[in-house]
mmCIF file of C-alpha atoms in Angstrom:
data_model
loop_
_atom_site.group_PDB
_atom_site.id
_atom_site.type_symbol
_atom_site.label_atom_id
_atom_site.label_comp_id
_atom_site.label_asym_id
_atom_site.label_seq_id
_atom_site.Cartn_x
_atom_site.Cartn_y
_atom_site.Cartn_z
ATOM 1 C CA UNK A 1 -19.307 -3.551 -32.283
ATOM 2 C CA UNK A 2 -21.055 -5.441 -29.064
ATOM 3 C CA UNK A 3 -19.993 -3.989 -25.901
ATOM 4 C CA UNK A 4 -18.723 -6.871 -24.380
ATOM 5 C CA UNK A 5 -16.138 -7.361 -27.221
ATOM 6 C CA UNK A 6 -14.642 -3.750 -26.972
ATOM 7 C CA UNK A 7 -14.794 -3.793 -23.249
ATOM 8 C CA UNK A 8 -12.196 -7.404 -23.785
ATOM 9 C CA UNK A 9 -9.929 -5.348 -26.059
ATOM 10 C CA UNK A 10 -9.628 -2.125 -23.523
ATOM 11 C CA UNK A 11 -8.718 -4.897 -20.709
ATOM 12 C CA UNK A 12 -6.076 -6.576 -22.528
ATOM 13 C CA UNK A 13 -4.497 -3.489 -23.647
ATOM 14 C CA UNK A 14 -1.286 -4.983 -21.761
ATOM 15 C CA UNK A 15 1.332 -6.377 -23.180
ATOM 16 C CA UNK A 16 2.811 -10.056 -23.091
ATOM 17 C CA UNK A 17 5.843 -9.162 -21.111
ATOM 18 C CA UNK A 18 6.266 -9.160 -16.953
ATOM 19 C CA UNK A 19 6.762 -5.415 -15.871
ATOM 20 C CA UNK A 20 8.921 -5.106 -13.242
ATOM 21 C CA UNK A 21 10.908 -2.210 -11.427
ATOM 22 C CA UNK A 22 12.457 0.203 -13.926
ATOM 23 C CA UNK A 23 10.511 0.032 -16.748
ATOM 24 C CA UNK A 24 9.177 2.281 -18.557
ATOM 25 C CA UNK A 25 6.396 2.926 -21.011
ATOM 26 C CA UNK A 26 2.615 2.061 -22.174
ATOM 27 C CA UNK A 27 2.085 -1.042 -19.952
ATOM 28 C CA UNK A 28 3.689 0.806 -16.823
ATOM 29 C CA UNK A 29 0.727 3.780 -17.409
ATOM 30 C CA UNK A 30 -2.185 1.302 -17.543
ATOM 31 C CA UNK A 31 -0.271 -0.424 -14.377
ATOM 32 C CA UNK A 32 -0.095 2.976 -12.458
ATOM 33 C CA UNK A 33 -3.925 4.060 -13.600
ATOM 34 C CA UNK A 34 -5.544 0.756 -12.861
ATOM 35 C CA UNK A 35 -3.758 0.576 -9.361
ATOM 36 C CA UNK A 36 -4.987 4.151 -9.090
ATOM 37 C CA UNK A 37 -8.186 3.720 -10.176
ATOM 38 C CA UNK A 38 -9.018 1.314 -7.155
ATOM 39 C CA UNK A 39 -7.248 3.459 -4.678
ATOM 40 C CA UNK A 40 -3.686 1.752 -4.520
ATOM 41 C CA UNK A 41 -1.356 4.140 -6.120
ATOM 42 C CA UNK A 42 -1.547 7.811 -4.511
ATOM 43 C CA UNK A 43 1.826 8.910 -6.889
ATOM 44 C CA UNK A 44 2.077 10.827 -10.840
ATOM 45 C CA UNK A 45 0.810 8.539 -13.752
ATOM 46 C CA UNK A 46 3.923 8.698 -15.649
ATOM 47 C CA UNK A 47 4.760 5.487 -17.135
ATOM 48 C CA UNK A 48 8.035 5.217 -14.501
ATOM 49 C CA UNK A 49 8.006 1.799 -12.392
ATOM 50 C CA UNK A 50 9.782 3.340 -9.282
ATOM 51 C CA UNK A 51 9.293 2.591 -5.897
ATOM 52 C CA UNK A 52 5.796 3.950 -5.439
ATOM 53 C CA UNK A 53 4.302 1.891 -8.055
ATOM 54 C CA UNK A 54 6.460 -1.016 -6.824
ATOM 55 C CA UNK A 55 4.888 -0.973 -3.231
ATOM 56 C CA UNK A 56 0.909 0.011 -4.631
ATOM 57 C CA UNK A 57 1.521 -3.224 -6.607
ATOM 58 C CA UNK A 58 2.665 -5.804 -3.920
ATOM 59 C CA UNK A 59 -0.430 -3.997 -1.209
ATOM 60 C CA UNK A 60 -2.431 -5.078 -4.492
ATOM 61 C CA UNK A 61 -0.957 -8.191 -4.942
ATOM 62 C CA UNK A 62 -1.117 -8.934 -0.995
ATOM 63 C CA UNK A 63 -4.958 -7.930 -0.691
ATOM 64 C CA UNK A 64 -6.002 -10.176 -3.928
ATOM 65 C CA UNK A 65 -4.211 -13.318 -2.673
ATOM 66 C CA UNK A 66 -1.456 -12.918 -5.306
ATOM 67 C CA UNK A 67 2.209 -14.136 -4.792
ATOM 68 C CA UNK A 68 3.382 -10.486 -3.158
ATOM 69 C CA UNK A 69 6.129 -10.169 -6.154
ATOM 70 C CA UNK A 70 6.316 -6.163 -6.932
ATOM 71 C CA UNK A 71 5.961 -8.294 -10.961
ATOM 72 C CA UNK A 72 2.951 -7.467 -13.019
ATOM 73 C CA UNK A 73 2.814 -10.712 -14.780
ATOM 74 C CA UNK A 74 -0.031 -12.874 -16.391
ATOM 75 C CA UNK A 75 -1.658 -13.621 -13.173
ATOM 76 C CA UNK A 76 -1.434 -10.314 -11.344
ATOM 77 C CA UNK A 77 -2.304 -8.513 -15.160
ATOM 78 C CA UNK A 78 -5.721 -10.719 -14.773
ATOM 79 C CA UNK A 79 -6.446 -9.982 -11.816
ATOM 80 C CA UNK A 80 -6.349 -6.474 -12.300
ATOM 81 C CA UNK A 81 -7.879 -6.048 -14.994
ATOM 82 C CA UNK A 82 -10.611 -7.652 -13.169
ATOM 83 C CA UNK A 83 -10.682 -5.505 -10.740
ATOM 84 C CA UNK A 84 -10.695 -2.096 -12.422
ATOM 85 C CA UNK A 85 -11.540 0.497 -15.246
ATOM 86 C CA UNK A 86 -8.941 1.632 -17.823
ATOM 87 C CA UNK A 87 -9.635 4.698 -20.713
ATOM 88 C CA UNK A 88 -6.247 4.288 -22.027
ATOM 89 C CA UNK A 89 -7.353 7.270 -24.637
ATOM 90 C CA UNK A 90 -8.736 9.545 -21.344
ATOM 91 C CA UNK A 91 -5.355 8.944 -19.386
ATOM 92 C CA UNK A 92 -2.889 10.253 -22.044
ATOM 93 C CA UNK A 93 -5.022 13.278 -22.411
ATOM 94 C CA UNK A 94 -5.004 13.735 -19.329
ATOM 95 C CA UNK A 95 -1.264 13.342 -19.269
ATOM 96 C CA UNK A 96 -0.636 15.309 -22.322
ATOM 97 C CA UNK A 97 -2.629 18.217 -20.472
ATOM 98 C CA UNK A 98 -0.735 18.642 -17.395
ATOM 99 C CA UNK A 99 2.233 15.945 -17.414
ATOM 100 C CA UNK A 100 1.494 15.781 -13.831
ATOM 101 C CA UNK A 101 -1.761 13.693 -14.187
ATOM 102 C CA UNK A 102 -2.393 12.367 -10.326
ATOM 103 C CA UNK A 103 -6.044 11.394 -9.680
ATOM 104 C CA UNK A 104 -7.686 8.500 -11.960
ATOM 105 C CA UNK A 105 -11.029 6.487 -10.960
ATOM 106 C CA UNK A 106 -13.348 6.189 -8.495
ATOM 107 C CA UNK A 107 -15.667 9.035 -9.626
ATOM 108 C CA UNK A 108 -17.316 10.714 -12.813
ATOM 109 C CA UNK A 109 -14.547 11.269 -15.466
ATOM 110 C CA UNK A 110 -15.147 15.203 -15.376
ATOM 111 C CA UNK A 111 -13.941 15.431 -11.391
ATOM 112 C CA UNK A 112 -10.277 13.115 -12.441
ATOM 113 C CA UNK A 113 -8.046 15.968 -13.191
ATOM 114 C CA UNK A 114 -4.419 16.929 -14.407
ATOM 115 C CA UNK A 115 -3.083 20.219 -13.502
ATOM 116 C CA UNK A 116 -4.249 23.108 -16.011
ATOM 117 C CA UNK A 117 -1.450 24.834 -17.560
ATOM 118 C CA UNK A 118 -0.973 28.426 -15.853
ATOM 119 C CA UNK A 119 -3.400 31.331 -17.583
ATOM 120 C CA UNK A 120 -1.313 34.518 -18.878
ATOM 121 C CA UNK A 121 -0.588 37.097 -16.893
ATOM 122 C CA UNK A 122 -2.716 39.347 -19.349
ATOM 123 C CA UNK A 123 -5.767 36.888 -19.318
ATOM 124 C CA UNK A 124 -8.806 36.028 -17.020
ATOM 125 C CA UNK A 125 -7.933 32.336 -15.543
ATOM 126 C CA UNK A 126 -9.454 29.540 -16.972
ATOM 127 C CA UNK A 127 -12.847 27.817 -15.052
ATOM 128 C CA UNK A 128 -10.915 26.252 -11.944
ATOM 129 C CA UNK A 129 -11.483 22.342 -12.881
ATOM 130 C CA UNK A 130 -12.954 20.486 -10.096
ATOM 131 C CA UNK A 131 -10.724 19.327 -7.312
ATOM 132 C CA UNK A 132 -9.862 15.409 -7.087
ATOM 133 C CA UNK A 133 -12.172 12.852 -5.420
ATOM 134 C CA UNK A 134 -10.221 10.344 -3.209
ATOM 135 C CA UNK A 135 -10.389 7.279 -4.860
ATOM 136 C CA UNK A 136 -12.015 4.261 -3.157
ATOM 137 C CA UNK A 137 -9.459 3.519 0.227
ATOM 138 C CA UNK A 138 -7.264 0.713 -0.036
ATOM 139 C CA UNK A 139 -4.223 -0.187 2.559
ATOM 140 C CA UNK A 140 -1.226 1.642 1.744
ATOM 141 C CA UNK A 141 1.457 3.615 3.934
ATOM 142 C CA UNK A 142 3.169 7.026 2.840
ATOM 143 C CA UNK A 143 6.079 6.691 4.829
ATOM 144 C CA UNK A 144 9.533 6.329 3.211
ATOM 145 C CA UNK A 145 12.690 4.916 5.481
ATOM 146 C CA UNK A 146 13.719 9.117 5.406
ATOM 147 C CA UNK A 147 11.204 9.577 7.276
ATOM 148 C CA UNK A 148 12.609 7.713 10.116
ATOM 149 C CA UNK A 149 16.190 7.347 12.125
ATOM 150 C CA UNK A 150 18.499 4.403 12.534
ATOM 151 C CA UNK A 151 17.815 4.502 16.347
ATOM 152 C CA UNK A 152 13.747 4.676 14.820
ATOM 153 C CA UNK A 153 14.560 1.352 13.210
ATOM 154 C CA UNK A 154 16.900 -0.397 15.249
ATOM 155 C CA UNK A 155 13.836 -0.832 18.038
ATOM 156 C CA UNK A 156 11.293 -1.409 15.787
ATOM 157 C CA UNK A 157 13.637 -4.482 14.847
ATOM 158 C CA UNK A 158 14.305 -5.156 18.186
ATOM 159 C CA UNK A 159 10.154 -5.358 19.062
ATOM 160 C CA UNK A 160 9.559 -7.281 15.984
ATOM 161 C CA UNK A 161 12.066 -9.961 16.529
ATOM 162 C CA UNK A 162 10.811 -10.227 20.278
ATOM 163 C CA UNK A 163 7.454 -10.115 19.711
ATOM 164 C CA UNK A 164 7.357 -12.415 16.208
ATOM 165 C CA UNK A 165 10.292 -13.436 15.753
ATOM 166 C CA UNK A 166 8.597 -17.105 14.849
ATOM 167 C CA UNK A 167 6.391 -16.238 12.672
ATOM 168 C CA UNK A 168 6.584 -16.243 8.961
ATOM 169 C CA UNK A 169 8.183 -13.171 7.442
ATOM 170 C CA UNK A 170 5.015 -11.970 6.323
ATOM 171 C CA UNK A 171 3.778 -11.688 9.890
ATOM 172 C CA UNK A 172 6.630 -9.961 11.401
ATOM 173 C CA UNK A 173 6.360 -7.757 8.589
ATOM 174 C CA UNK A 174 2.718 -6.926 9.973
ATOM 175 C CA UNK A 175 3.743 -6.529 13.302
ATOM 176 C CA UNK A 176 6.113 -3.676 11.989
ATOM 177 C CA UNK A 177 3.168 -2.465 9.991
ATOM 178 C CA UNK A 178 0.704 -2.127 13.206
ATOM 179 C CA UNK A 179 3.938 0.225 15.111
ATOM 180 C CA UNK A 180 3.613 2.182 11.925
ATOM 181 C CA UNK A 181 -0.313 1.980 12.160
ATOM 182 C CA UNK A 182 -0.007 3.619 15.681
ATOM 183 C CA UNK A 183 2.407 6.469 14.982
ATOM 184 C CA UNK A 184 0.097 7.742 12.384
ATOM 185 C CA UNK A 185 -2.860 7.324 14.822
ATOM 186 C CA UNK A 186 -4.210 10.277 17.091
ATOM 187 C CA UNK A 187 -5.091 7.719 19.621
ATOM 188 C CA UNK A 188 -1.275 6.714 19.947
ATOM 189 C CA UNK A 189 2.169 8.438 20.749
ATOM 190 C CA UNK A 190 3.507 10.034 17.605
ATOM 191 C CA UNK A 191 7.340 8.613 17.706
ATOM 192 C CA UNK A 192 8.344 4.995 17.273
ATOM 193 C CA UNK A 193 9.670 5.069 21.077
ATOM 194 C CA UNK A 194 6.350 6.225 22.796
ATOM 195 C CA UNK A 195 4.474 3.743 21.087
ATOM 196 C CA UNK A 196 7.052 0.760 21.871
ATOM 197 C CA UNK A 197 7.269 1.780 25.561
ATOM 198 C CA UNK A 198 2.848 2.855 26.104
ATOM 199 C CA UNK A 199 2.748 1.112 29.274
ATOM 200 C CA UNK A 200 0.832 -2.794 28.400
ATOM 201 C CA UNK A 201 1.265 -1.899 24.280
ATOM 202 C CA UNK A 202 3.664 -4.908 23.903
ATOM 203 C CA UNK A 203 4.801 -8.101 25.587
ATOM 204 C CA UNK A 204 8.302 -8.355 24.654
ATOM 205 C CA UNK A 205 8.792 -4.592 26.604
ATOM 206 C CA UNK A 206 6.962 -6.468 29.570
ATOM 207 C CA UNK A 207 9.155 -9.845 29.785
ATOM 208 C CA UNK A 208 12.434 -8.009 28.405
ATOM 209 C CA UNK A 209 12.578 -9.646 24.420
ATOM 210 C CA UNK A 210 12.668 -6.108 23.325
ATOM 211 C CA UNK A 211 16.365 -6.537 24.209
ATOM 212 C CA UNK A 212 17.088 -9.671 22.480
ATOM 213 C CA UNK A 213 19.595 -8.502 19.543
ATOM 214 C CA UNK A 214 17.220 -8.467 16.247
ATOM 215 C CA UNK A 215 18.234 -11.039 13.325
ATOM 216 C CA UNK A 216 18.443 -9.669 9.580
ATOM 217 C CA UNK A 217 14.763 -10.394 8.874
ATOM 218 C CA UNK A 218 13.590 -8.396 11.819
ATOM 219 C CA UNK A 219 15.442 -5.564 10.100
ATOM 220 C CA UNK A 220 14.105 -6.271 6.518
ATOM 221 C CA UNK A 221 10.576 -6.485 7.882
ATOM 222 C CA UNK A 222 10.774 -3.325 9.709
ATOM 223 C CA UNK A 223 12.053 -1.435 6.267
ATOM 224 C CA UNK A 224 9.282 -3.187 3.691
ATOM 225 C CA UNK A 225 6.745 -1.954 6.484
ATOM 226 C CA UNK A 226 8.212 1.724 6.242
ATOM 227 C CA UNK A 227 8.368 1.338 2.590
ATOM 228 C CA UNK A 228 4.812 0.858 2.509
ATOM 229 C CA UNK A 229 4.093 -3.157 2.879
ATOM 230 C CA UNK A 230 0.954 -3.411 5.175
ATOM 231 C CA UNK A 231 -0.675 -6.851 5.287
ATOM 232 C CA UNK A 232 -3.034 -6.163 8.181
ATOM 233 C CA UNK A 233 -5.211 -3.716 6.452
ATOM 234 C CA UNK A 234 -4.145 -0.813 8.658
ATOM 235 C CA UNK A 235 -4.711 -2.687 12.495
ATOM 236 C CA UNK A 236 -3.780 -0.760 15.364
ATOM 237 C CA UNK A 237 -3.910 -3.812 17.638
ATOM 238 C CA UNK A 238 -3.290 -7.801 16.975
ATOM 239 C CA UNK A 239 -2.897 -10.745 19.229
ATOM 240 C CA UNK A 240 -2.407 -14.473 19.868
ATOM 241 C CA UNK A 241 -5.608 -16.345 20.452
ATOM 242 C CA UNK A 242 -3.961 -19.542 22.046
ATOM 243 C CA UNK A 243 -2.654 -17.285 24.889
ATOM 244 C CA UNK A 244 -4.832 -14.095 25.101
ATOM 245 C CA UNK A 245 -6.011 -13.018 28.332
ATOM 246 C CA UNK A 246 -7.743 -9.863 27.944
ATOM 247 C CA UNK A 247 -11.246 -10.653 27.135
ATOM 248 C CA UNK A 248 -11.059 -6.761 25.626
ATOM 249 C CA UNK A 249 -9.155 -7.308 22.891
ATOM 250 C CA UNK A 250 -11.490 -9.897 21.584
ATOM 251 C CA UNK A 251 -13.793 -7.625 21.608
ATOM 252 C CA UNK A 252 -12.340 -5.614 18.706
ATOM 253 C CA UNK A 253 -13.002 -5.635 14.925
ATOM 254 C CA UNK A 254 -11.034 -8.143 13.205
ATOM 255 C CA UNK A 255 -9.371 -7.482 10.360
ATOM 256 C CA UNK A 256 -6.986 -11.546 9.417
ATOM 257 C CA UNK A 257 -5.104 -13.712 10.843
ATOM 258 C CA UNK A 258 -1.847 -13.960 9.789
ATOM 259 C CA UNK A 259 0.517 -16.677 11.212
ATOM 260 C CA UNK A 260 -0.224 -17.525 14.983
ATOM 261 C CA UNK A 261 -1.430 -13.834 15.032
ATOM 262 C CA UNK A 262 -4.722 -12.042 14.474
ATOM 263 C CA UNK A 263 -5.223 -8.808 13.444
ATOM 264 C CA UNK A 264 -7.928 -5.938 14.825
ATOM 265 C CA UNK A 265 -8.937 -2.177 14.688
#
């Protein structure tokens, strides 16, 4: 059989129907292992849509240009198909070995490993299988809203809705994202607070908007950013080109514009 026509059939190994949140099954595994395979889904290949696979899927759909759904349908299905590897026949071996099969893609087949059962007590352990290679890096955030307190998230909100409250959602979403970007930074405060209040980190601290009383959409930004939503591509920094002052901050690597607003490193 040519090549070409076997390598068609292994990408259309989906099925018809749009996979959304809570399914289960076939399609959900080749979901999870092609999003892992190009370094968007960190979580257990186990044919479960939860909320991991949900937010790999719209920081997929978000970096390809796709409607940001969290739906795997025709368009997204194409595009990722496009866009990665899957051994549907490796994957459930994998699975079937360990049930706990994490790391897929991204390096030779013999380094992607599930975890090998336990040796007997009475028994020499088996050859330690290599450890996992970190698939190719793609924008994604760890962070779950436990991670975080209400008085956490009530000033997030507050910053976002004073410093974007008129831009689209998908902006003020990123402006959450780039607080988040700078707690996990060594080169920022740690807590949600000491990066708000860094002396110069944010106009809306400077001119008072911080204490403008955030509207519902501030507050639904600031929890798809802690679920994992990142449209800058992990900026620490961003700013407004029709009013910028500092001729520093155009001196750092750009990342998008999104809205009025663009995003650096």
């Amino acid at each position: 059989m040519p090549i070409s026509l076997m390598e068609n059939q292994r990408v259309q190994a989906f099925s018809n129907q749009v996979i959304q949140k809570g399914a289960v099954g076939d399609d959900v595994i080749e979901l999870q292992s092609r999003l892992q395979y190009i370094g968007f889904y960190k979580g257990k290949i186990d044919g479960v849509f939860g909320w991991g696979t949900y937010w790999a899927l719209r920081n997929f759909q978000n970096e390809f240009g796709l409607p940001i759904d969290g739906l795997a349908g025709a368009k997204t299905k194409e595009k990722l198909t496009k866009a990665s590897k899957y051994d549907q026949q490796f994957v459930k071996n994998q699975m079937k070995s360990g049930n706990k099969f994490t790391h897929y893609g991204g390096v030779d087949q013999s380094k992607q490993s599930a975890p090998s059962p336990k040796a007997p007590a009475n028994k020499a352990p088996a050859t330690k299988p290599a450890p996992p290679q970190a698939a190719p890096k793609k924008p994604t955030a760890a962070n779950t809203p436990a991670g975080f307190s209400q008085n956490d998230i009530r000033l997030m909100a507050n910053a976002v809705h004073g410093e974007s409250r008129g831009e689209p959602y998908i902006g003020q979403v990123a402006v959450a994202a780039v607080i988040l970007n700078r707690v996990n930074s060594a080169s920022f405060p740690s807590t949600v607070s000491g990066v708000i209040f860094e002396p110069g980190a944010f106009t809306a601290v400077a001119d008072g908007q911080i204490w403008l009383t955030p509207n519902e959409t501030a507050k639904k930004a600031v929890i798809d950013a802690i679920n994992g939503w990142d449209p800058t591509g992990e900026a620490l920094y961003y700013f407004n080109p029709d009013t910028a002052t500092s001729g520093w901050i155009w001196g750092r690597p750009q990342i998008k514009r999104i809205g009025q607003h663009i995003f650096c490193k």
